């Protein structure tokens, strides 16, 4: 019976297990949360004593008062939230995923808000991330053991460390959920998480062992990925026969194709191991140590003189490939041993894998130079452990995929510092090359460190992306407001107006109206009043023939000037320049009150250039425009500037109003802004490419490409069945 079948639980058994699980969890919360509130009270007192201003001190005193009043309610609602998470995990996992595992994005939830970013909310999110990350690293081994057992509750699901119902992430998010109703000063919220991490999350080492005991007593055992039956090839040394089409992502389908190739085809593909395939059959099979001994020497040589660019990388790879076969042939002849067929095929596949890396359009050239340096260490691992190319969760395969995924999102901007993506990948490569023992534990360790680094970078990138998106939305709203104001001006302004009046409207009142439109909206009394002030301003310089009308006009001028000054002040306009404008307006008033017309100028709204005469319909309907329109948020593209520089960016935000696309790099920094039409033009000219396969793991991508390439060379009637 498979392990997956062993761990499958009936609903009745899940209910029983949840009851036992929740009892241990409840005991832990009662023990830890009491101390949490006591320490939080002391923490607020300490902050109040250290406050540098009366307002800050008052904020913490108020927080203490609010905490003491709502302590019991907060405690009760928090424990209910955590228990609810566990209940849904055991009894309704889909509901658990929907309610507790969704990414919460606070920044920019209010599309109509004038604020570009809420600093207090951002600080709260960062505080949650900080304590969660620290606790995950502190309890990593215990959390992994617990996750392995909990995975048995949801067959077919491999739990990440943040997905367990008692993970630091879920426990911290439960507190954040409860604090949504905190009525104290928002600036005091980060203190909750600081104390929570210090006195609650730090004590998870008392909870996790108890829960592991409960799960083991229930008959659960750690869930690992099922081992494929094809691994029997290690014992038999033969390729098993397949029923149906071979899996394009496995070693076996590829090797089956290699065996069907003619000798000249193998040579044309550069499969070097075929040159030593004719050693006497009666000789014993060479041990893995014999082969890896040769590889170790070549690995040391490569570490001493690494290639510097893509051209050198190709030359080095071909040279190493030939040198490997030459040295293996000599060693085999000296020791009178032969290479097992499977070992030969493994070497061929690994060589093709790294040739694919050099040709992969997704990975930038300078990153390829780094990654191909891992060819000898990978070849050594694959000879010793055939599961490297069959087990998707193999540590070596996992690290290669992680490195390639980060490399694919990197653009060469000259940043090779130690803490850059390039620098971190280079450190991993150097660590692996320096290991002469082929220790898989080293791959696991450097992969763990690299994953932690990438996770931290992604967190920072998410915050930066959200900030950029919110800024872009703010700019778009500003642009639309300006456009609306311009349309009002085009309708309201006469064909000719005095120059000082035009200057006030163009330089000042346009911005006053824009700000009011953004804040209050077009239906507000403030907006209508701003339009009336502009109408009164225009009317104030129209000459009157009747003396009584002139007197009435003169009486209105002080009120108009007061309204204008308030508008100037609302946008913090330069007081000196405002005085100068109003003095010039005064001259216009004097002229008009004398019954004369002030000097006028034509009002000409900015006219947008008409599009060039060409077949626009054909552009709108072509495949490149369609490709640009279908680009989704989160997808990556690469393109070349007119100067020939290659850039890479992820679509961070697309405006549904102005069709503006904003792209960011892997650290969340803005790379470019362009319209769909401009992107389509880049695609049409061959200067841009959508990286559709960037999210597919590199090894799987390579294996599928190798299989496809080989299958085209094998006649259809002899394809592996």
Tab-separated table of C-alpha atoms in Angstrom, residues 239-577:
chain	number	residue	atom	x	y	z
A	239	UNK	CA	15.692	1.005	-19.998
A	240	UNK	CA	12.172	-0.215	-19.216
A	241	UNK	CA	9.630	-0.576	-21.982
A	242	UNK	CA	6.947	2.102	-21.968
A	243	UNK	CA	3.310	1.688	-22.694
A	244	UNK	CA	1.940	4.715	-24.501
A	245	UNK	CA	3.925	7.873	-25.222
A	246	UNK	CA	7.059	8.467	-23.147
A	247	UNK	CA	7.060	11.286	-20.632
A	248	UNK	CA	8.879	14.166	-22.291
A	249	UNK	CA	10.154	15.329	-18.913
A	250	UNK	CA	11.911	12.094	-17.943
A	251	UNK	CA	15.275	10.605	-18.597
A	252	UNK	CA	13.780	7.403	-19.970
A	253	UNK	CA	11.997	8.792	-22.998
A	254	UNK	CA	15.141	10.678	-24.028
A	255	UNK	CA	17.462	7.711	-23.573
A	256	UNK	CA	15.051	5.512	-25.528
A	257	UNK	CA	15.352	7.969	-28.409
A	258	UNK	CA	19.146	8.145	-28.154
A	259	UNK	CA	19.299	4.371	-28.535
A	260	UNK	CA	17.356	4.616	-31.805
A	261	UNK	CA	19.775	7.093	-33.407
A	262	UNK	CA	22.199	6.064	-36.108
A	263	UNK	CA	25.917	6.447	-35.388
A	264	UNK	CA	26.286	9.419	-37.737
A	265	UNK	CA	23.307	11.100	-36.064
A	266	UNK	CA	24.918	10.623	-32.654
A	267	UNK	CA	28.125	12.180	-33.926
A	268	UNK	CA	26.265	15.108	-35.502
A	269	UNK	CA	24.576	15.723	-32.157
A	270	UNK	CA	27.926	15.710	-30.418
A	271	UNK	CA	27.209	12.752	-28.149
A	272	UNK	CA	30.803	12.065	-27.135
A	273	UNK	CA	30.237	8.979	-25.006
A	274	UNK	CA	29.647	6.964	-28.172
A	275	UNK	CA	33.387	7.112	-28.874
A	276	UNK	CA	34.130	4.864	-25.907
A	277	UNK	CA	31.183	2.523	-26.388
A	278	UNK	CA	33.221	-0.172	-28.115
A	279	UNK	CA	35.303	-1.366	-25.158
A	280	UNK	CA	35.372	-5.160	-24.736
A	281	UNK	CA	32.080	-6.475	-23.356
A	282	UNK	CA	33.886	-9.001	-21.161
A	283	UNK	CA	35.507	-6.219	-19.160
A	284	UNK	CA	33.780	-5.402	-15.838
A	285	UNK	CA	31.622	-2.278	-15.574
A	286	UNK	CA	33.437	0.817	-14.318
A	287	UNK	CA	32.360	1.961	-10.871
A	288	UNK	CA	30.854	5.384	-10.289
A	289	UNK	CA	34.031	6.302	-8.372
A	290	UNK	CA	36.126	5.633	-11.491
A	291	UNK	CA	34.026	8.004	-13.568
A	292	UNK	CA	33.680	10.703	-10.924
A	293	UNK	CA	37.438	10.661	-10.320
A	294	UNK	CA	37.956	11.875	-13.906
A	295	UNK	CA	35.173	14.439	-13.555
A	296	UNK	CA	36.672	15.759	-10.303
A	297	UNK	CA	39.936	16.643	-12.050
A	298	UNK	CA	38.137	18.500	-14.849
A	299	UNK	CA	35.991	20.308	-12.296
A	300	UNK	CA	39.097	21.617	-10.540
A	301	UNK	CA	40.523	22.849	-13.837
A	302	UNK	CA	37.286	24.637	-14.684
A	303	UNK	CA	37.225	26.344	-11.272
A	304	UNK	CA	40.702	27.746	-11.911
A	305	UNK	CA	39.965	29.201	-15.381
A	306	UNK	CA	36.246	29.942	-15.804
A	307	UNK	CA	34.924	31.359	-19.114
A	308	UNK	CA	34.344	35.107	-19.214
A	309	UNK	CA	31.720	35.431	-21.949
A	310	UNK	CA	29.266	33.320	-23.917
A	311	UNK	CA	31.752	32.619	-26.720
A	312	UNK	CA	34.344	31.310	-24.267
A	313	UNK	CA	31.627	29.305	-22.519
A	314	UNK	CA	30.776	27.451	-25.737
A	315	UNK	CA	34.434	26.790	-26.494
A	316	UNK	CA	35.088	25.617	-22.922
A	317	UNK	CA	32.065	23.339	-22.926
A	318	UNK	CA	33.083	21.632	-26.176
A	319	UNK	CA	36.652	21.270	-24.958
A	320	UNK	CA	35.560	19.764	-21.630
A	321	UNK	CA	33.212	17.387	-23.392
A	322	UNK	CA	35.988	16.075	-25.602
A	323	UNK	CA	38.502	16.045	-22.760
A	324	UNK	CA	36.104	14.079	-20.565
A	325	UNK	CA	35.719	11.307	-23.123
A	326	UNK	CA	39.455	11.198	-23.806
A	327	UNK	CA	40.299	10.903	-20.109
A	328	UNK	CA	37.530	8.369	-19.482
A	329	UNK	CA	38.765	6.259	-22.408
A	330	UNK	CA	42.312	6.279	-21.049
A	331	UNK	CA	41.192	5.437	-17.521
A	332	UNK	CA	38.928	2.636	-18.735
A	333	UNK	CA	41.697	1.127	-20.867
A	334	UNK	CA	44.226	1.363	-18.036
A	335	UNK	CA	41.876	-0.301	-15.561
A	336	UNK	CA	40.413	-2.677	-18.168
A	337	UNK	CA	36.840	-1.640	-17.414
A	338	UNK	CA	34.007	-0.518	-19.653
A	339	UNK	CA	31.324	2.109	-19.227
A	340	UNK	CA	27.825	0.889	-18.599
A	341	UNK	CA	25.432	1.917	-21.354
A	342	UNK	CA	23.261	3.849	-18.927
A	343	UNK	CA	26.240	5.863	-17.667
A	344	UNK	CA	27.086	6.759	-21.258
A	345	UNK	CA	23.539	7.891	-21.914
A	346	UNK	CA	23.441	9.875	-18.657
A	347	UNK	CA	26.534	11.806	-19.713
A	348	UNK	CA	24.983	12.461	-23.115
A	349	UNK	CA	21.788	13.808	-21.591
A	350	UNK	CA	23.622	16.076	-19.136
A	351	UNK	CA	25.780	17.433	-21.963
A	352	UNK	CA	22.652	18.145	-24.024
A	353	UNK	CA	21.088	19.768	-20.970
A	354	UNK	CA	23.905	22.286	-20.680
A	355	UNK	CA	23.947	22.873	-24.429
A	356	UNK	CA	20.285	23.794	-24.045
A	357	UNK	CA	21.216	26.294	-21.307
A	358	UNK	CA	23.653	27.981	-23.688
A	359	UNK	CA	20.909	28.262	-26.333
A	360	UNK	CA	18.024	29.055	-23.988
A	361	UNK	CA	16.415	32.370	-25.096
A	362	UNK	CA	14.989	32.911	-21.599
A	363	UNK	CA	18.320	33.163	-19.746
A	364	UNK	CA	20.574	36.230	-20.330
A	365	UNK	CA	24.001	35.550	-21.853
A	366	UNK	CA	26.073	36.522	-18.813
A	367	UNK	CA	24.001	34.252	-16.585
A	368	UNK	CA	24.500	31.356	-19.017
A	369	UNK	CA	28.245	31.791	-18.559
A	370	UNK	CA	27.759	31.299	-14.819
A	371	UNK	CA	25.363	28.363	-14.991
A	372	UNK	CA	27.331	26.248	-17.484
A	373	UNK	CA	30.193	26.166	-14.994
A	374	UNK	CA	28.046	23.711	-13.043
A	375	UNK	CA	28.205	21.114	-15.827
A	376	UNK	CA	30.933	18.972	-14.271
A	377	UNK	CA	29.449	18.951	-10.735
A	378	UNK	CA	26.029	18.061	-12.174
A	379	UNK	CA	27.537	15.346	-14.348
A	380	UNK	CA	29.237	13.891	-11.305
A	381	UNK	CA	26.023	13.892	-9.264
A	382	UNK	CA	24.026	12.343	-12.129
A	383	UNK	CA	26.494	9.465	-12.486
A	384	UNK	CA	26.364	8.742	-8.764
A	385	UNK	CA	22.596	9.264	-8.449
A	386	UNK	CA	20.521	8.504	-11.543
A	387	UNK	CA	17.412	9.972	-9.903
A	388	UNK	CA	18.697	13.482	-10.644
A	389	UNK	CA	17.024	13.322	-14.060
A	390	UNK	CA	13.918	11.445	-12.947
A	391	UNK	CA	13.037	12.988	-9.592
A	392	UNK	CA	11.565	16.472	-9.946
A	393	UNK	CA	12.269	17.193	-6.270
A	394	UNK	CA	15.939	16.131	-6.370
A	395	UNK	CA	18.032	18.704	-4.420
A	396	UNK	CA	20.439	19.283	-7.311
A	397	UNK	CA	17.611	19.710	-9.778
A	398	UNK	CA	15.839	22.018	-7.343
A	399	UNK	CA	18.877	24.266	-6.983
A	400	UNK	CA	19.463	24.433	-10.757
A	401	UNK	CA	15.836	25.378	-11.341
A	402	UNK	CA	15.979	28.051	-8.631
A	403	UNK	CA	19.166	29.544	-10.039
A	404	UNK	CA	17.783	29.546	-13.587
A	405	UNK	CA	14.493	31.109	-12.461
A	406	UNK	CA	16.329	33.990	-10.787
A	407	UNK	CA	18.748	34.310	-13.716
A	408	UNK	CA	15.896	34.536	-16.221
A	409	UNK	CA	14.515	37.622	-14.460
A	410	UNK	CA	17.867	39.401	-14.286
A	411	UNK	CA	18.975	42.127	-16.675
A	412	UNK	CA	22.644	43.029	-17.069
A	413	UNK	CA	22.895	46.551	-15.671
A	414	UNK	CA	26.477	46.172	-14.501
A	415	UNK	CA	25.562	45.234	-10.925
A	416	UNK	CA	27.833	42.302	-10.000
A	417	UNK	CA	28.071	43.120	-6.283
A	418	UNK	CA	28.054	40.282	-3.778
A	419	UNK	CA	24.481	40.942	-2.649
A	420	UNK	CA	23.079	41.310	-6.162
A	421	UNK	CA	21.295	38.437	-7.929
A	422	UNK	CA	24.371	37.905	-10.083
A	423	UNK	CA	26.665	37.983	-7.062
A	424	UNK	CA	24.551	35.463	-5.128
A	425	UNK	CA	24.378	33.039	-8.061
A	426	UNK	CA	28.132	33.370	-8.550
A	427	UNK	CA	28.667	32.536	-4.858
A	428	UNK	CA	26.527	29.398	-5.230
A	429	UNK	CA	28.477	28.306	-8.308
A	430	UNK	CA	31.812	28.872	-6.590
A	431	UNK	CA	30.682	26.958	-3.488
A	432	UNK	CA	29.653	23.954	-5.588
A	433	UNK	CA	32.832	24.014	-7.688
A	434	UNK	CA	34.981	24.198	-4.556
A	435	UNK	CA	33.416	20.976	-3.232
A	436	UNK	CA	35.580	18.090	-4.434
A	437	UNK	CA	33.547	15.416	-2.624
A	438	UNK	CA	30.285	15.851	-4.550
A	439	UNK	CA	28.342	16.313	-1.315
A	440	UNK	CA	24.595	16.597	-2.013
A	441	UNK	CA	24.134	18.116	1.461
A	442	UNK	CA	26.097	21.121	0.232
A	443	UNK	CA	23.590	21.616	-2.618
A	444	UNK	CA	20.748	21.452	-0.095
A	445	UNK	CA	22.411	24.002	2.178
A	446	UNK	CA	23.280	26.537	-0.542
A	447	UNK	CA	19.811	26.077	-2.028
A	448	UNK	CA	18.225	26.821	1.351
A	449	UNK	CA	20.301	29.990	1.683
A	450	UNK	CA	19.569	31.034	-1.894
A	451	UNK	CA	15.825	30.450	-1.459
A	452	UNK	CA	15.867	32.582	1.699
A	453	UNK	CA	17.667	35.343	-0.208
A	454	UNK	CA	15.215	35.199	-3.121
A	455	UNK	CA	12.243	35.167	-0.735
A	456	UNK	CA	13.532	38.289	0.971
A	457	UNK	CA	14.098	39.977	-2.402
A	458	UNK	CA	10.591	39.052	-3.546
A	459	UNK	CA	9.069	40.545	-0.396
A	460	UNK	CA	10.839	43.813	-0.998
A	461	UNK	CA	9.897	43.692	-4.687
A	462	UNK	CA	6.216	43.170	-3.853
A	463	UNK	CA	6.179	46.252	-1.633
A	464	UNK	CA	8.022	48.278	-4.307
A	465	UNK	CA	5.636	47.060	-7.028
A	466	UNK	CA	2.595	47.947	-4.961
A	467	UNK	CA	4.027	51.405	-4.324
A	468	UNK	CA	4.746	51.926	-8.038
A	469	UNK	CA	1.292	50.692	-9.026
A	470	UNK	CA	-0.320	53.068	-6.565
A	471	UNK	CA	1.801	55.963	-7.793
A	472	UNK	CA	0.857	55.088	-11.387
A	473	UNK	CA	-2.823	55.012	-10.465
A	474	UNK	CA	-2.419	58.394	-8.795
A	475	UNK	CA	-0.718	59.796	-11.899
A	476	UNK	CA	-3.452	58.384	-14.090
A	477	UNK	CA	-6.179	59.952	-11.953
A	478	UNK	CA	-4.281	63.238	-12.092
A	479	UNK	CA	-3.976	62.981	-15.880
A	480	UNK	CA	-7.693	62.248	-16.269
A	481	UNK	CA	-8.565	65.129	-13.968
A	482	UNK	CA	-6.357	67.491	-15.980
A	483	UNK	CA	-8.005	66.289	-19.166
A	484	UNK	CA	-11.454	66.909	-17.695
A	485	UNK	CA	-10.415	70.425	-16.595
A	486	UNK	CA	-9.017	71.163	-20.064
A	487	UNK	CA	-12.325	70.110	-21.597
A	488	UNK	CA	-14.183	72.485	-19.233
A	489	UNK	CA	-11.804	75.316	-20.130
A	490	UNK	CA	-12.263	74.667	-23.841
A	491	UNK	CA	-16.034	75.009	-23.384
A	492	UNK	CA	-16.043	77.984	-21.010
A	493	UNK	CA	-13.249	80.269	-22.197
A	494	UNK	CA	-14.043	82.857	-24.886
A	495	UNK	CA	-12.000	83.021	-28.053
A	496	UNK	CA	-9.980	85.993	-26.780
A	497	UNK	CA	-9.201	87.027	-23.197
A	498	UNK	CA	-6.743	89.466	-21.596
A	499	UNK	CA	-3.257	88.035	-21.105
A	500	UNK	CA	-3.206	88.405	-17.251
A	501	UNK	CA	-6.555	86.585	-17.009
A	502	UNK	CA	-5.294	83.803	-19.253
A	503	UNK	CA	-2.087	83.558	-17.170
A	504	UNK	CA	-4.059	83.170	-13.922
A	505	UNK	CA	-6.327	80.521	-15.442
A	506	UNK	CA	-3.544	78.623	-17.181
A	507	UNK	CA	-0.923	78.669	-14.419
A	508	UNK	CA	-3.065	78.659	-11.286
A	509	UNK	CA	-6.769	78.082	-11.668
A	510	UNK	CA	-6.273	75.030	-13.877
A	511	UNK	CA	-4.412	73.380	-10.960
A	512	UNK	CA	-6.966	74.627	-8.407
A	513	UNK	CA	-9.793	73.029	-10.392
A	514	UNK	CA	-7.797	69.820	-10.911
A	515	UNK	CA	-7.154	69.453	-7.180
A	516	UNK	CA	-10.801	70.067	-6.315
A	517	UNK	CA	-11.933	67.596	-8.974
A	518	UNK	CA	-9.635	64.930	-7.543
A	519	UNK	CA	-10.636	65.542	-3.937
A	520	UNK	CA	-14.300	66.377	-4.150
A	521	UNK	CA	-15.572	65.258	-7.555
A	522	UNK	CA	-17.501	66.976	-10.322
A	523	UNK	CA	-20.805	67.022	-8.438
A	524	UNK	CA	-19.401	68.809	-5.384
A	525	UNK	CA	-20.243	72.369	-4.425
A	526	UNK	CA	-16.493	73.125	-4.261
A	527	UNK	CA	-16.082	72.194	-7.934
A	528	UNK	CA	-19.089	74.255	-8.990
A	529	UNK	CA	-17.779	77.210	-6.982
A	530	UNK	CA	-14.344	76.967	-8.676
A	531	UNK	CA	-16.065	77.132	-12.084
A	532	UNK	CA	-18.098	80.163	-10.951
A	533	UNK	CA	-14.936	81.952	-9.765
A	534	UNK	CA	-13.400	81.461	-13.204
A	535	UNK	CA	-16.579	82.763	-14.876
A	536	UNK	CA	-16.575	85.782	-12.530
A	537	UNK	CA	-12.895	86.387	-13.334
A	538	UNK	CA	-13.609	86.485	-17.061
A	539	UNK	CA	-16.675	88.647	-16.540
A	540	UNK	CA	-14.721	91.097	-14.357
A	541	UNK	CA	-12.641	92.372	-17.312
A	542	UNK	CA	-15.542	92.902	-19.718
A	543	UNK	CA	-16.109	96.706	-20.183
A	544	UNK	CA	-19.504	98.132	-19.131
A	545	UNK	CA	-20.959	101.191	-20.839
A	546	UNK	CA	-23.512	101.910	-18.111
A	547	UNK	CA	-22.066	103.752	-15.037
A	548	UNK	CA	-24.293	101.834	-12.638
A	549	UNK	CA	-23.091	98.523	-14.079
A	550	UNK	CA	-19.497	99.722	-13.607
A	551	UNK	CA	-20.206	100.476	-9.945
A	552	UNK	CA	-21.708	97.007	-9.465
A	553	UNK	CA	-18.727	95.494	-11.247
A	554	UNK	CA	-16.284	97.392	-9.015
A	555	UNK	CA	-18.078	96.189	-5.875
A	556	UNK	CA	-17.614	92.558	-6.896
A	557	UNK	CA	-13.861	92.822	-7.470
A	558	UNK	CA	-12.710	92.603	-3.783
A	559	UNK	CA	-14.778	89.435	-3.282
A	560	UNK	CA	-13.316	87.964	-6.487
A	561	UNK	CA	-9.757	88.785	-5.394
A	562	UNK	CA	-10.366	87.132	-2.003
A	563	UNK	CA	-11.634	83.987	-3.734
A	564	UNK	CA	-8.619	83.988	-6.041
A	565	UNK	CA	-6.200	84.335	-3.119
A	566	UNK	CA	-7.828	81.363	-1.368
A	567	UNK	CA	-7.387	79.320	-4.524
A	568	UNK	CA	-3.724	80.379	-4.794
A	569	UNK	CA	-3.169	79.347	-1.176
A	570	UNK	CA	-4.919	75.971	-1.645
A	571	UNK	CA	-2.164	74.866	-4.034
A	572	UNK	CA	0.618	76.678	-2.119
A	573	UNK	CA	1.341	78.911	-5.090
A	574	UNK	CA	4.329	81.263	-4.814
A	575	UNK	CA	3.091	84.368	-2.974
A	576	UNK	CA	5.411	86.757	-4.831
A	577	UNK	CA	4.291	85.565	-8.239
